């Protein structure tokens, strides 16, 4: 049995797009209007997408069910595993009592919540995004900020917005390197184009976060520190993305901005200390021995070390065929859909099938690196084994509904992608002609909303972006960069991201509140992104990198 995707099943692309859009619209309405829990909204959207895949797109029932199960499993591994491990690490730190010492050491830098969000949500979150991606950065940074006294919903929403700037270069540049390998455009060229647009947002996002927290007064009062953060990050991001490639911009930019801001705070502090709860900041008067402070930071130091090890080529080589640890990785092919679903023209130049393989690397996955850091922390923090087991059990119990939500929304994403619904929406936007320079980032935004991943969005729509660029006589790299850049502002409303953020701060079941908080900003930033790429295409084309001949 083979299935050839049909992107205009109703004979008019905008009518087909309206039907394809209905599960997304249902998700928005379920959260914003009816204020349903995340898993309920996800389930309704999944159910509608299945009905449309079966009866409008004529996808065989066996393939629809296989797409559902593949997406659900992918939601469990690696995504849910990353979040479980990250929350377990944080909960261990709290259980040991050392998180209080860590909190006090952070507050000695500044007790001002506006700057703490910039340091942790933006700088540290960008570092984690550059290393791990997949929602882990938001989970870790939001949990830390709640521990520092921020309102849970506030912390989760601000961390989702802070996560905007680094997404395109996340997980050691995978969104760009993966797309480059598929479309045949040099990864450095795509990295350069992205690195000439995102620094604008990298400067603006820290100021925007402060504005959301404390208005224009907050910007005036924190301007020097926030300017140091934004400009140091943006400059490092521009230089590294244009001269080194897509692998290191996040990590380099995050470290530069974190160090620059920390050093600056040694000489400058805001005159008025702001706390989001309106209470006076509580800084412990007890002087902790430096050894205790070091131990308190060790879980997150170990987290950084293990993540870096997991990204090294020599470590990955251990898991390749013939490697010493190859036995720990398993592969399961979904025979009913693997090589049997064909993308068709105009998404691709000729009918193309693709393998559908579920990979289960027990060790070589980011979640396991975080889990190892947590296990090592058990001994460093002197947590009893019985207490550690209890903490892990409590973490699993706490995560049961978020895991269900993540699984359901990923199942919805894969049914939409494999049936052809996602491509229908992109083709409808492509039908706008030269105005598509505005909608090109919107396609990436839509792709990340559906899949929760900038990488998946780039793989899904990269070829289409290239095709439209050729038809319009515009540089292909412009539209490829637009896809991945537009995707970064879609991450904050992706159902997967919303579920992860709520789980991290103990707001399970309140996904609608968080979604309503972020959706207006996501839409606004997507519009700004569309305007920027239109201006580059028709007013400032010299910004586009030129391929050497």
Coordinates of C-alpha atoms in Angstrom, one line a residue:
X1 CA 0.0 0.0 0.0
X2 CA 1.4 3.4 -1.0
X3 CA 0.0 6.9 -0.3
X4 CA 0.7 9.9 -2.5
X5 CA 0.1 13.1 -0.7
X6 CA -2.5 15.4 -2.4
X7 CA -2.3 19.0 -1.2
X8 CA -5.5 20.3 -2.8
X9 CA -8.1 17.6 -2.1
X10 CA -11.1 20.0 -2.5
X11 CA -10.0 21.5 -5.9
X12 CA -9.3 25.0 -4.5
X13 CA -6.2 25.6 -2.5
X14 CA -7.7 28.1 -0.1
X15 CA -10.7 25.9 0.5
X16 CA -8.4 22.9 1.2
X17 CA -6.3 25.2 3.4
X18 CA -9.4 26.2 5.4
X19 CA -10.1 22.6 6.2
X20 CA -6.5 21.8 7.0
X21 CA -6.4 24.8 9.3
X22 CA -9.5 23.7 11.3
X23 CA -7.6 21.4 13.8
X24 CA -5.2 24.3 14.6
X25 CA -8.1 26.7 14.9
X26 CA -9.8 24.2 17.2
X27 CA -6.7 24.1 19.4
X28 CA -6.6 27.9 19.6
X29 CA -10.3 28.1 20.4
X30 CA -10.1 25.3 23.0
X31 CA -7.4 27.1 24.9
X32 CA -8.3 30.7 24.5
X33 CA -12.1 30.6 24.5
X34 CA -13.1 27.4 26.3
X35 CA -9.9 27.4 28.5
X36 CA -9.6 23.6 28.3
X37 CA -6.6 21.8 29.7
X38 CA -3.8 21.1 27.3
X39 CA -4.3 17.4 26.9
X40 CA -8.1 18.0 26.2
X41 CA -7.4 20.7 23.6
X42 CA -4.7 18.5 22.0
X43 CA -7.0 15.4 22.0
X44 CA -9.8 17.4 20.2
X45 CA -7.3 18.7 17.6
X46 CA -5.9 15.2 17.1
X47 CA -9.4 13.7 16.7
X48 CA -10.3 16.3 14.1
X49 CA -7.1 15.9 12.2
X50 CA -7.6 12.1 12.0
X51 CA -11.1 12.6 10.6
X52 CA -9.8 15.1 8.0
X53 CA -6.8 12.8 7.1
X54 CA -9.2 9.9 6.6
X55 CA -12.1 11.5 4.7
X56 CA -10.6 14.6 3.0
X57 CA -7.0 13.5 2.3
X58 CA -8.0 9.9 1.8
X59 CA -5.1 8.6 3.9
X60 CA -5.5 4.9 4.6
X61 CA -6.6 4.2 8.2
X62 CA -3.6 1.9 8.8
X63 CA -1.3 4.8 7.9
X64 CA -3.2 7.3 10.0
X65 CA -2.9 5.0 13.0
X66 CA 0.8 4.4 12.4
X67 CA 1.4 8.2 12.1
X68 CA -0.4 8.6 15.4
X69 CA 1.6 6.0 17.2
X70 CA 4.9 7.3 15.8
X71 CA 4.2 10.9 16.9
X72 CA 3.1 9.8 20.3
X73 CA 6.2 7.7 20.8
X74 CA 8.4 10.5 19.7
X75 CA 6.7 12.7 22.2
X76 CA 7.7 10.2 24.9
X77 CA 11.3 9.7 23.7
X78 CA 13.3 11.8 23.5
X79 CA 11.2 14.9 24.4
X80 CA 9.3 13.8 27.6
X81 CA 12.5 12.0 28.9
X82 CA 14.5 15.3 28.6
X83 CA 11.9 17.2 30.7
X84 CA 11.5 14.4 33.3
X85 CA 15.3 14.3 33.8
X86 CA 15.5 18.1 34.0
X87 CA 12.7 18.4 36.6
X88 CA 14.2 15.5 38.6
X89 CA 17.6 17.3 38.7
X90 CA 15.9 20.5 39.9
X91 CA 13.7 18.6 42.5
X92 CA 16.8 16.9 43.9
X93 CA 18.5 20.3 44.4
X94 CA 15.4 21.5 46.3
X95 CA 15.1 18.3 48.3
X96 CA 18.7 18.5 49.5
X97 CA 18.3 22.0 50.7
X98 CA 21.2 23.2 48.6
X99 CA 18.9 25.1 46.2
X100 CA 18.4 27.7 49.0
X101 CA 22.2 28.3 49.0
X102 CA 22.3 28.4 45.2
X103 CA 19.4 30.9 45.3
X104 CA 21.2 33.2 47.8
X105 CA 24.4 33.1 45.8
X106 CA 22.3 34.2 42.7
X107 CA 20.6 37.0 44.7
X108 CA 24.0 38.3 45.7
X109 CA 24.5 39.3 42.0
X110 CA 21.2 41.2 42.1
X111 CA 17.9 40.6 43.9
X112 CA 16.1 42.5 41.1
X113 CA 13.7 40.1 39.4
X114 CA 13.9 41.9 36.0
X115 CA 17.7 41.2 35.7
X116 CA 17.4 37.7 37.2
X117 CA 15.0 36.8 34.3
X118 CA 17.5 38.2 31.9
X119 CA 20.5 36.3 33.5
X120 CA 18.7 33.0 33.9
X121 CA 15.8 32.9 31.4
X122 CA 17.7 34.6 28.5
X123 CA 21.5 34.0 29.0
X124 CA 21.5 30.6 30.8
X125 CA 18.5 29.5 28.8
X126 CA 20.3 30.4 25.5
X127 CA 23.3 28.3 26.6
X128 CA 21.0 25.3 27.4
X129 CA 19.2 25.8 24.1
X130 CA 22.5 25.7 22.2
X131 CA 23.4 22.5 23.9
X132 CA 20.2 20.5 24.3
X133 CA 17.1 22.1 22.8
X134 CA 13.8 20.1 22.9
X135 CA 12.2 22.2 25.6
X136 CA 14.8 21.4 28.3
X137 CA 16.0 25.0 28.6
X138 CA 12.5 26.4 29.4
X139 CA 11.9 23.6 31.9
X140 CA 15.1 24.2 33.8
X141 CA 15.2 28.0 33.7
X142 CA 11.5 28.4 34.6
X143 CA 11.9 26.0 37.5
X144 CA 14.9 28.0 38.8
X145 CA 13.0 31.3 38.5
X146 CA 10.1 29.9 40.5
X147 CA 12.5 28.9 43.1
X148 CA 13.8 32.4 43.2
X149 CA 10.3 33.7 44.0
X150 CA 8.7 34.5 40.6
X151 CA 5.1 33.7 40.0
X152 CA 4.9 30.3 38.2
X153 CA 2.8 31.5 35.2
X154 CA 5.0 34.6 34.9
X155 CA 8.2 32.6 35.0
X156 CA 7.0 30.1 32.4
X157 CA 5.8 32.8 30.0
X158 CA 8.9 34.9 30.3
X159 CA 11.2 31.9 29.7
X160 CA 9.2 30.9 26.6
X161 CA 9.7 34.4 25.2
X162 CA 13.3 34.5 26.3
X163 CA 13.8 31.2 24.4
X164 CA 13.1 33.0 21.1
X165 CA 16.5 34.4 20.3
X166 CA 18.5 31.1 20.4
X167 CA 16.1 28.6 18.8
X168 CA 17.5 28.8 15.2
X169 CA 20.9 27.7 16.4
X170 CA 19.6 25.3 19.1
X171 CA 21.0 21.8 19.8
X172 CA 24.4 22.6 18.3
X173 CA 22.9 24.1 15.1
X174 CA 20.8 21.1 14.1
X175 CA 17.9 23.2 12.7
X176 CA 20.2 24.7 10.1
X177 CA 22.6 21.8 9.5
X178 CA 19.7 19.4 9.0
X179 CA 18.0 21.7 6.5
X180 CA 21.2 22.3 4.6
X181 CA 21.8 18.6 4.2
X182 CA 18.4 18.3 2.5
X183 CA 18.2 21.3 0.3
X184 CA 21.9 21.3 -0.8
X185 CA 22.7 24.9 0.2
X186 CA 25.9 25.4 2.3
X187 CA 25.1 25.5 6.0
X188 CA 27.4 28.5 6.5
X189 CA 25.4 30.5 4.0
X190 CA 22.1 29.8 5.8
X191 CA 23.8 30.5 9.1
X192 CA 25.1 33.9 7.8
X193 CA 21.6 34.9 6.6
X194 CA 20.0 34.0 9.9
X195 CA 22.8 35.6 11.7
X196 CA 22.1 38.9 10.0
X197 CA 18.4 39.0 11.1
X198 CA 18.2 37.4 14.6
X199 CA 20.6 39.8 16.3
X200 CA 17.9 42.4 15.9
X201 CA 15.7 40.3 18.0
X202 CA 18.5 39.3 20.4
X203 CA 18.9 43.0 21.3
X204 CA 15.1 43.5 21.6
X205 CA 14.0 40.5 23.5
X206 CA 15.7 41.4 26.8
X207 CA 14.2 44.8 26.7
X208 CA 10.8 43.4 25.8
X209 CA 11.0 41.0 28.8
X210 CA 11.7 43.9 31.1
X211 CA 8.9 45.9 29.5
X212 CA 6.4 43.0 30.2
X213 CA 7.6 42.9 33.8
X214 CA 7.7 46.6 34.7
X215 CA 6.8 48.7 31.7
X216 CA 8.9 51.6 30.4
X217 CA 9.9 52.5 33.9
X218 CA 11.6 49.1 34.2
X219 CA 13.5 49.7 30.9
X220 CA 14.7 53.1 32.1
X221 CA 15.9 51.7 35.5
X222 CA 17.6 48.6 34.1
X223 CA 18.8 50.0 30.7
X224 CA 22.6 49.8 31.3
X225 CA 22.5 46.1 32.4
X226 CA 20.0 45.0 29.8
X227 CA 21.9 46.9 27.0
X228 CA 25.1 45.0 28.0
X229 CA 23.2 41.7 27.8
X230 CA 21.4 42.4 24.5
X231 CA 24.3 44.0 22.6
X232 CA 26.9 41.5 23.8
X233 CA 24.7 38.6 22.8
X234 CA 23.8 40.1 19.5
X235 CA 27.4 40.9 18.5
X236 CA 28.7 37.5 19.5
X237 CA 25.7 35.9 17.6
X238 CA 26.4 37.9 14.5
X239 CA 30.2 37.2 14.4
X240 CA 29.9 33.5 15.3
X241 CA 27.1 32.7 12.9
X242 CA 28.8 34.6 10.0
X243 CA 32.3 33.3 10.5
X244 CA 32.1 30.0 12.4
X245 CA 28.8 28.5 11.2
X246 CA 25.6 27.3 12.9
X247 CA 27.0 25.0 15.6
X248 CA 28.2 27.4 18.3
X249 CA 26.4 30.8 18.1
X250 CA 24.1 30.0 21.0
X251 CA 26.8 28.7 23.3
X252 CA 29.2 31.5 22.5
X253 CA 26.6 34.3 22.6
X254 CA 25.2 33.0 25.9
X255 CA 28.6 32.8 27.6
X256 CA 29.6 36.2 26.4
X257 CA 26.4 37.9 27.5
X258 CA 26.3 36.0 30.9
X259 CA 29.9 36.9 31.7
X260 CA 29.6 40.5 30.5
X261 CA 26.4 41.1 32.5
X262 CA 27.7 39.4 35.6
X263 CA 30.8 41.5 35.6
X264 CA 28.8 44.7 34.9
X265 CA 26.6 44.0 37.9
X266 CA 29.7 44.0 40.1
X267 CA 29.9 47.8 39.4
X268 CA 26.3 48.8 38.8
X269 CA 22.9 48.0 40.3
X270 CA 19.5 49.5 39.7
X271 CA 18.5 52.1 42.3
X272 CA 15.1 50.5 42.8
X273 CA 14.9 46.8 43.4
X274 CA 11.9 45.3 41.6
X275 CA 10.3 42.0 42.6
X276 CA 7.4 40.5 40.6
X277 CA 5.4 39.7 43.8
X278 CA 5.9 43.1 45.2
X279 CA 7.6 41.8 48.3
X280 CA 11.0 42.8 49.7
X281 CA 13.7 40.5 48.4
X282 CA 14.8 38.0 51.1
X283 CA 18.5 37.5 51.1
X284 CA 19.9 35.1 53.8
X285 CA 22.2 36.8 56.2
X286 CA 24.1 33.6 56.9
X287 CA 27.5 33.5 55.2
X288 CA 27.9 30.1 53.5
X289 CA 31.3 28.6 53.1
X290 CA 32.6 28.7 49.6
X291 CA 32.6 24.9 49.5
X292 CA 28.8 24.8 50.2
X293 CA 28.2 27.3 47.4
X294 CA 30.2 25.3 45.0
X295 CA 28.3 22.1 46.0
X296 CA 25.0 24.0 45.5
X297 CA 26.0 24.8 41.9
X298 CA 27.3 21.4 41.1
X299 CA 24.1 19.9 39.7
X300 CA 24.0 22.5 37.0
X301 CA 27.8 22.3 36.5
X302 CA 27.4 18.6 36.0
X303 CA 24.5 19.2 33.7
X304 CA 26.6 21.4 31.5
X305 CA 29.5 18.9 31.5
X306 CA 27.4 15.9 30.7
X307 CA 25.6 17.7 27.9
X308 CA 28.9 18.9 26.4
X309 CA 30.3 15.3 26.5
X310 CA 27.1 14.0 24.8
X311 CA 27.7 16.4 21.9
X312 CA 31.3 15.4 21.2
X313 CA 32.1 13.4 18.0
X314 CA 34.3 10.9 19.9
X315 CA 31.5 10.2 22.3
X316 CA 28.9 9.8 19.5
X317 CA 31.3 7.4 17.7
X318 CA 30.9 4.9 20.6
X319 CA 27.3 4.4 19.6
X320 CA 27.8 3.9 15.9
X321 CA 27.8 0.5 14.3
X322 CA 30.7 -1.4 15.7
X323 CA 31.2 1.1 18.6
X324 CA 31.6 -0.1 22.2
X325 CA 28.1 1.2 23.2
X326 CA 26.2 0.5 20.0
X327 CA 24.2 -2.2 21.8
X328 CA 22.4 0.5 23.8
X329 CA 20.6 2.0 20.7
X330 CA 17.5 0.4 19.1
X331 CA 15.8 1.1 15.9
X332 CA 12.2 0.3 15.0
X333 CA 10.9 0.8 11.5
X334 CA 7.2 1.6 11.0
X335 CA 6.7 -0.8 8.1
X336 CA 3.1 0.4 7.3
X337 CA 4.3 3.9 6.5
X338 CA 8.1 3.8 6.0
X339 CA 9.0 4.4 2.3
X340 CA 5.2 4.2 1.5
X341 CA 4.2 7.8 1.9
X342 CA 5.2 10.0 -1.0
X343 CA 5.7 13.8 -1.0
X344 CA 4.6 15.1 -4.4
X345 CA 4.9 18.2 -6.6
X346 CA 5.1 21.1 -5.8
X347 CA 6.4 20.4 -2.3
X348 CA 9.2 18.4 -4.0
X349 CA 10.4 18.4 -7.6
X350 CA 9.4 14.7 -8.0
X351 CA 7.5 12.1 -6.0
X352 CA 9.7 11.2 -3.0
X353 CA 9.2 8.7 -0.2
X354 CA 11.0 8.6 3.1
X355 CA 11.9 6.2 5.9
X356 CA 9.9 6.3 9.1
X357 CA 12.1 4.9 11.8
X358 CA 11.7 5.3 15.5
X359 CA 15.1 5.6 17.2
X360 CA 15.5 4.6 20.8
X361 CA 19.0 5.5 22.0
X362 CA 18.9 4.6 25.7
X363 CA 22.2 6.4 26.4
X364 CA 23.0 8.7 23.5
X365 CA 20.1 11.0 24.1
X366 CA 20.1 14.4 25.9
X367 CA 17.6 13.2 28.6
X368 CA 20.1 10.5 29.7
X369 CA 22.9 13.0 30.0
X370 CA 20.7 15.1 32.3
X371 CA 19.7 12.0 34.2
X372 CA 23.3 11.1 34.7
X373 CA 24.0 14.6 36.1
X374 CA 21.0 14.0 38.5
X375 CA 22.4 10.7 39.6
X376 CA 25.8 12.1 40.3
X377 CA 24.1 15.0 42.2
X378 CA 22.5 12.5 44.5
X379 CA 25.9 11.7 45.9
X380 CA 27.3 15.2 45.8
X381 CA 24.3 16.7 47.5
X382 CA 24.2 13.8 50.0
X383 CA 20.6 12.9 49.3
X384 CA 19.6 9.5 50.7
X385 CA 19.0 6.9 48.0
X386 CA 15.5 6.3 49.4
X387 CA 14.8 10.0 49.2
X388 CA 16.2 10.2 45.7
X389 CA 13.9 7.3 44.6
X390 CA 11.0 9.1 46.2
X391 CA 11.8 12.4 44.4
X392 CA 12.0 10.5 41.1
X393 CA 8.7 8.9 41.7
X394 CA 7.1 12.2 42.6
X395 CA 8.6 13.7 39.5
X396 CA 7.0 11.0 37.3
X397 CA 3.7 11.5 39.1
X398 CA 3.9 15.2 38.6
X399 CA 4.7 14.7 34.9
X400 CA 2.0 12.2 34.0
X401 CA -0.4 14.7 32.4
X402 CA 2.3 16.7 30.7
X403 CA 3.6 13.5 29.2
X404 CA 0.2 12.7 27.9
X405 CA -0.2 16.2 26.5
X406 CA 3.2 16.1 24.7
X407 CA 2.4 12.7 23.3
X408 CA -1.0 13.8 22.0
X409 CA 0.2 17.0 20.4
X410 CA 3.1 15.2 18.7
X411 CA 0.6 12.6 17.4
X412 CA -1.5 15.5 16.0
X413 CA 1.6 17.0 14.4
X414 CA 2.6 13.8 12.6
X415 CA -0.9 13.0 11.4
X416 CA -1.0 16.6 9.9
X417 CA 2.4 16.2 8.4
X418 CA 2.1 12.8 6.9
X419 CA -1.4 13.3 5.5
X420 CA -0.3 16.5 3.7
X421 CA -2.3 19.0 5.7
X422 CA 0.7 21.0 6.8
X423 CA 1.9 21.3 3.2
X424 CA -1.6 22.5 2.1
X425 CA -1.3 25.4 4.5
X426 CA 2.2 26.3 3.3
X427 CA 1.1 26.1 -0.4
X428 CA -1.9 28.4 0.3
X429 CA 0.5 31.0 1.6
X430 CA 2.8 30.4 -1.3
X431 CA -0.1 31.2 -3.6
X432 CA 0.3 34.9 -2.5
X433 CA 3.0 35.5 -5.1
X434 CA 5.6 38.2 -4.4
X435 CA 3.9 39.0 -1.1
X436 CA 5.2 35.6 0.0
X437 CA 8.3 37.4 1.3
X438 CA 6.1 38.4 4.2
X439 CA 4.5 34.9 4.6
X440 CA 7.7 32.9 4.2
X441 CA 8.6 33.3 8.0
X442 CA 4.9 32.6 8.7
X443 CA 5.3 29.2 7.1
X444 CA 8.2 28.5 9.5
X445 CA 6.1 29.8 12.4
X446 CA 3.3 27.5 11.4
X447 CA 5.7 24.5 11.1
X448 CA 7.1 25.0 14.6
X449 CA 3.7 25.5 16.0
X450 CA 2.7 22.1 14.5
X451 CA 5.8 20.1 15.3
X452 CA 7.3 22.0 18.3
X453 CA 10.7 21.9 16.5
X454 CA 12.5 24.3 14.3
X455 CA 14.4 21.4 12.9
X456 CA 11.2 19.6 11.9
X457 CA 9.8 22.7 10.4
X458 CA 12.9 23.3 8.3
X459 CA 12.8 19.7 7.1
X460 CA 9.1 19.9 6.4
X461 CA 9.1 23.1 4.4
X462 CA 12.7 23.7 3.3
X463 CA 12.3 22.3 -0.2
X464 CA 9.1 24.3 -0.7
X465 CA 10.8 27.5 0.3
X466 CA 13.5 26.9 -2.2
X467 CA 11.0 26.2 -5.0
X468 CA 9.1 29.4 -4.3
X469 CA 12.2 31.4 -4.2
X470 CA 13.2 30.1 -7.6
X471 CA 9.8 30.9 -9.0
X472 CA 9.9 34.5 -7.7
X473 CA 13.6 35.0 -8.8
X474 CA 14.8 35.7 -5.2
X475 CA 17.8 34.1 -3.5
X476 CA 17.0 30.7 -2.0
X477 CA 18.9 31.3 1.1
X478 CA 16.6 34.3 2.0
X479 CA 13.6 32.0 2.2
X480 CA 15.4 29.2 3.9
X481 CA 16.6 31.7 6.6
X482 CA 13.0 33.1 6.8
X483 CA 11.7 29.6 7.5
X484 CA 14.0 29.0 10.4
X485 CA 13.8 32.6 11.7
X486 CA 10.0 32.6 11.6
X487 CA 10.1 29.3 13.5
X488 CA 11.8 30.8 16.5
X489 CA 8.8 33.0 17.3
X490 CA 6.4 30.0 16.9
X491 CA 8.2 28.0 19.6
X492 CA 6.6 30.0 22.5
X493 CA 3.1 28.9 21.5
X494 CA 3.9 25.3 20.3
X495 CA 1.6 23.0 22.3
X496 CA 4.7 20.9 23.1
X497 CA 6.5 23.9 24.6
X498 CA 3.4 25.1 26.5
X499 CA 3.0 21.6 28.1
X500 CA 6.7 21.5 29.1
X501 CA 6.7 24.9 30.6
X502 CA 3.5 24.2 32.6
X503 CA 5.0 20.9 33.9
X504 CA 8.2 22.6 35.0
X505 CA 6.4 25.2 37.2
X506 CA 3.6 23.1 38.5
X507 CA 0.8 24.5 36.4
X508 CA -0.4 21.3 34.9
X509 CA -3.9 21.8 33.6
X510 CA -3.5 25.6 33.2
X511 CA -2.0 25.5 29.7
X512 CA -4.8 27.8 28.4
X513 CA -3.6 30.6 30.7
X514 CA 0.0 30.3 29.5
X515 CA -1.1 30.0 25.9
X516 CA -3.1 33.2 26.2
X517 CA -0.1 34.9 27.8
X518 CA 2.3 34.1 24.9
X519 CA 0.1 33.9 21.8
X520 CA -0.3 37.6 21.2
X521 CA 3.4 38.2 21.4
X522 CA 4.1 35.3 19.1
X523 CA 1.8 36.6 16.4
X524 CA 3.2 40.1 16.8
X525 CA 6.8 38.9 16.4
X526 CA 5.8 36.8 13.4
X527 CA 4.4 39.9 11.7
X528 CA 7.6 41.8 12.5
X529 CA 9.7 39.0 11.1
X530 CA 7.6 39.0 7.9
X531 CA 8.2 42.7 7.5
X532 CA 11.9 42.4 8.1
X533 CA 12.3 39.7 5.4
X534 CA 10.2 41.7 2.9
X535 CA 12.4 44.8 3.5
X536 CA 15.5 42.7 3.0
X537 CA 14.1 41.2 -0.2
X538 CA 13.1 44.4 -1.9
X539 CA 14.8 47.3 -0.1
X540 CA 18.1 46.0 1.5
X541 CA 19.1 43.0 -0.7
X542 CA 22.8 43.7 0.1
X543 CA 22.2 42.1 3.5
X544 CA 21.8 38.7 1.7
X545 CA 25.1 36.7 1.6
X546 CA 26.5 36.1 -1.8
X547 CA 27.7 32.6 -2.7
X548 CA 31.3 32.6 -3.9
X549 CA 31.7 31.7 -7.6

